[in-house]
Tab-separated table of C-alpha atoms in Angstrom:
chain	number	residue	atom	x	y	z
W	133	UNK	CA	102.805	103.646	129.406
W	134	UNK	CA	105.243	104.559	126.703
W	135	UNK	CA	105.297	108.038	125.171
W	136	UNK	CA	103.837	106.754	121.930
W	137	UNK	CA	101.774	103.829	120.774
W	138	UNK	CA	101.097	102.671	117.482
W	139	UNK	CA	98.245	100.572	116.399
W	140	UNK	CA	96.323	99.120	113.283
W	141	UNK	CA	98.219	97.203	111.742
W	142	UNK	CA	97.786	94.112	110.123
W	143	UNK	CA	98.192	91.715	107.132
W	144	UNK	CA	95.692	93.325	104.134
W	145	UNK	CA	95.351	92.681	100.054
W	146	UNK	CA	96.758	94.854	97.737
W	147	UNK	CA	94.695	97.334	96.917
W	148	UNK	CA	93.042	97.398	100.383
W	149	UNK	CA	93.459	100.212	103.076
W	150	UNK	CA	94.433	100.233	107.048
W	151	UNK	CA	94.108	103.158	109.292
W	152	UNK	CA	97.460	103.562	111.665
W	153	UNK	CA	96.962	105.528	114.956
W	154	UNK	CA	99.643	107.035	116.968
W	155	UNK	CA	98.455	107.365	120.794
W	156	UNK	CA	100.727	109.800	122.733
W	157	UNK	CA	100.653	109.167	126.264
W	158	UNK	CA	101.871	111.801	129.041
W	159	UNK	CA	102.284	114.982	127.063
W	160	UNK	CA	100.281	116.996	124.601
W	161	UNK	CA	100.997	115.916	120.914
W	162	UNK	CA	99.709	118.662	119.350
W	163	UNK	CA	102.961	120.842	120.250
W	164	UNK	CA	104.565	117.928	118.899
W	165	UNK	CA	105.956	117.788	114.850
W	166	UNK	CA	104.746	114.119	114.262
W	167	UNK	CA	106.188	111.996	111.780
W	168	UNK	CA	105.546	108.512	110.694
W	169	UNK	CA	108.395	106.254	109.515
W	170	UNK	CA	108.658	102.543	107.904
W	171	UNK	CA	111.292	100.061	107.793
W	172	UNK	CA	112.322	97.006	106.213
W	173	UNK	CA	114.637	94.344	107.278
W	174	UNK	CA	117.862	95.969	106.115
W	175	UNK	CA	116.752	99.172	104.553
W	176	UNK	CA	117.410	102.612	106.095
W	177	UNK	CA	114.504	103.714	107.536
W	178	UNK	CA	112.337	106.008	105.822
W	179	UNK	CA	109.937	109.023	106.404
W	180	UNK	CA	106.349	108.218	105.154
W	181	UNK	CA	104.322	111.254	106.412
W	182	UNK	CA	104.918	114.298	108.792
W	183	UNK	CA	102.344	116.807	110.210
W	184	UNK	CA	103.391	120.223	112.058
W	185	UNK	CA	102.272	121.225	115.273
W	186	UNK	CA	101.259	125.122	114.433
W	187	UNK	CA	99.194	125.323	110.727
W	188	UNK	CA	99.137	121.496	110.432
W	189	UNK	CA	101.378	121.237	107.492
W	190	UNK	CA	101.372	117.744	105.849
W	191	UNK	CA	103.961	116.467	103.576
W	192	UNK	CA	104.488	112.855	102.109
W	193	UNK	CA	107.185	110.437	100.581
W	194	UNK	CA	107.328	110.572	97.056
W	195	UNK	CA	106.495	106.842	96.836
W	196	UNK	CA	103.017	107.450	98.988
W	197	UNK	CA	101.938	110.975	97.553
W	198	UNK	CA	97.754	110.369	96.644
W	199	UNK	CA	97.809	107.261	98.658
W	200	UNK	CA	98.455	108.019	102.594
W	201	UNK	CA	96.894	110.828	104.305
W	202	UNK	CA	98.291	111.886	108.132
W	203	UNK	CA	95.954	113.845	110.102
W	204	UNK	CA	95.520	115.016	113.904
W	205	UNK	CA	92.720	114.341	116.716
W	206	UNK	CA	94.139	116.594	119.371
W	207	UNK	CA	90.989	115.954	121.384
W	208	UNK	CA	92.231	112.717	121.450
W	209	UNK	CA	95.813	113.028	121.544
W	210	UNK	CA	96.037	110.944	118.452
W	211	UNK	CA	97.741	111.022	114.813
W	212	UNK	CA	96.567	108.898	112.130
W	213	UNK	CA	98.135	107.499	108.578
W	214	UNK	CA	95.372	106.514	106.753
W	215	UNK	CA	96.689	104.287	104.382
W	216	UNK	CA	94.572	103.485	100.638
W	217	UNK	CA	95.763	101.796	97.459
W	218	UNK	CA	98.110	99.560	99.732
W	219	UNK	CA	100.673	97.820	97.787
W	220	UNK	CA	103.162	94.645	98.581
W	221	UNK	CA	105.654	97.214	98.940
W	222	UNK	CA	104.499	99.478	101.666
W	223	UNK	CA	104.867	96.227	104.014
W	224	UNK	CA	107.323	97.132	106.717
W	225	UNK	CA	106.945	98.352	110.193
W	226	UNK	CA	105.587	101.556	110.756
W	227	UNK	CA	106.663	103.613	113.623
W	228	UNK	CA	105.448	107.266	114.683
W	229	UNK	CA	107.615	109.722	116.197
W	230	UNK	CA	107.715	113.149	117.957
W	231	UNK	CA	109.738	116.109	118.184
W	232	UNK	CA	108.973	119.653	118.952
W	233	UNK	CA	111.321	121.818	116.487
W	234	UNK	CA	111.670	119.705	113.654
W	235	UNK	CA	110.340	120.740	109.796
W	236	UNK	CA	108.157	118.619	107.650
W	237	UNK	CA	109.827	120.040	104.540
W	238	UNK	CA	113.502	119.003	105.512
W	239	UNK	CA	113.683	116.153	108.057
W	240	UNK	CA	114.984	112.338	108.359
W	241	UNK	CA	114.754	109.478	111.593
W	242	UNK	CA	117.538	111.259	112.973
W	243	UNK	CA	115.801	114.425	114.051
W	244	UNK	CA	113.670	112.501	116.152
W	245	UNK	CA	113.407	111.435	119.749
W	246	UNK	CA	110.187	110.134	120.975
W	247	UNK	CA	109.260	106.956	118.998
W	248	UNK	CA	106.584	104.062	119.170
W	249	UNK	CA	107.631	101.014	119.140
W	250	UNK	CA	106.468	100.105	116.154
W	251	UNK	CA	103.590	98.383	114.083
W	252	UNK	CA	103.861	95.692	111.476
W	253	UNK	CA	102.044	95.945	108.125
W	254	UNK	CA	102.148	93.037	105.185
W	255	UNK	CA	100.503	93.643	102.132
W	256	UNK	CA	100.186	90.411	100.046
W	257	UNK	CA	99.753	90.430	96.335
């Protein structure tokens, strides 16, 4: 079982929503800074939505601020992007990722090194 698994994903309308999950598997996410990337065919890969693991900090791209919310089920060892307002550019593949000492505030792909392996989402206009 990987580390992480993303689900949810999906071809939706503009203007619709989709719910992402991030499943860790074999440790304890909630220690974990998770962070939720997308990436398009030849783009740099870019940092949607992080959560902290202590006071459950949130922050969010620029371009998704009002739209995306991240959130934590540690019962269920799950973090979710909930996803509203989707629009034909948000349609990439999503990945989650893990680390333990990395801040929301300041932090890029790079920081990372537990990922998902990814999950597609097209938004059509």
């Amino acid at each position: 079982q990987p580390p992480l698994v993303e689900s949810g994903g999906g071809l939706v309308q503009s203007g619709e929503s989709v719910r992402l999950s991030c499943a860790a598997s074999g440790f304890n996410s909630a220690y974990y800074v998770i962070a939720w990337f997308r990436q398009v065919p030849g783009k740099e890969r870019e940092g949607v939505s992080c959560i902290s693991r202590d006071d459950g900090m949130t922050t969010y791209a620029d371009s998704v601020k009002g739209r995306f919310s991240i959130s934590r089920d540690n019962a269920k060892n799950t973090v979710y992007l909930q996803m509203n307002s989707l629009k034909p550019e948000d349609t990439a593949v999503y990945s989650c990722a893990a680390e333990t000492w990395v801040l929301c505030d300041d932090y890029d792909h790079t920081m990372f090194g537990t990922w998902g392996q990814g999950t597609q989402v097209t938004v059509s206009s």
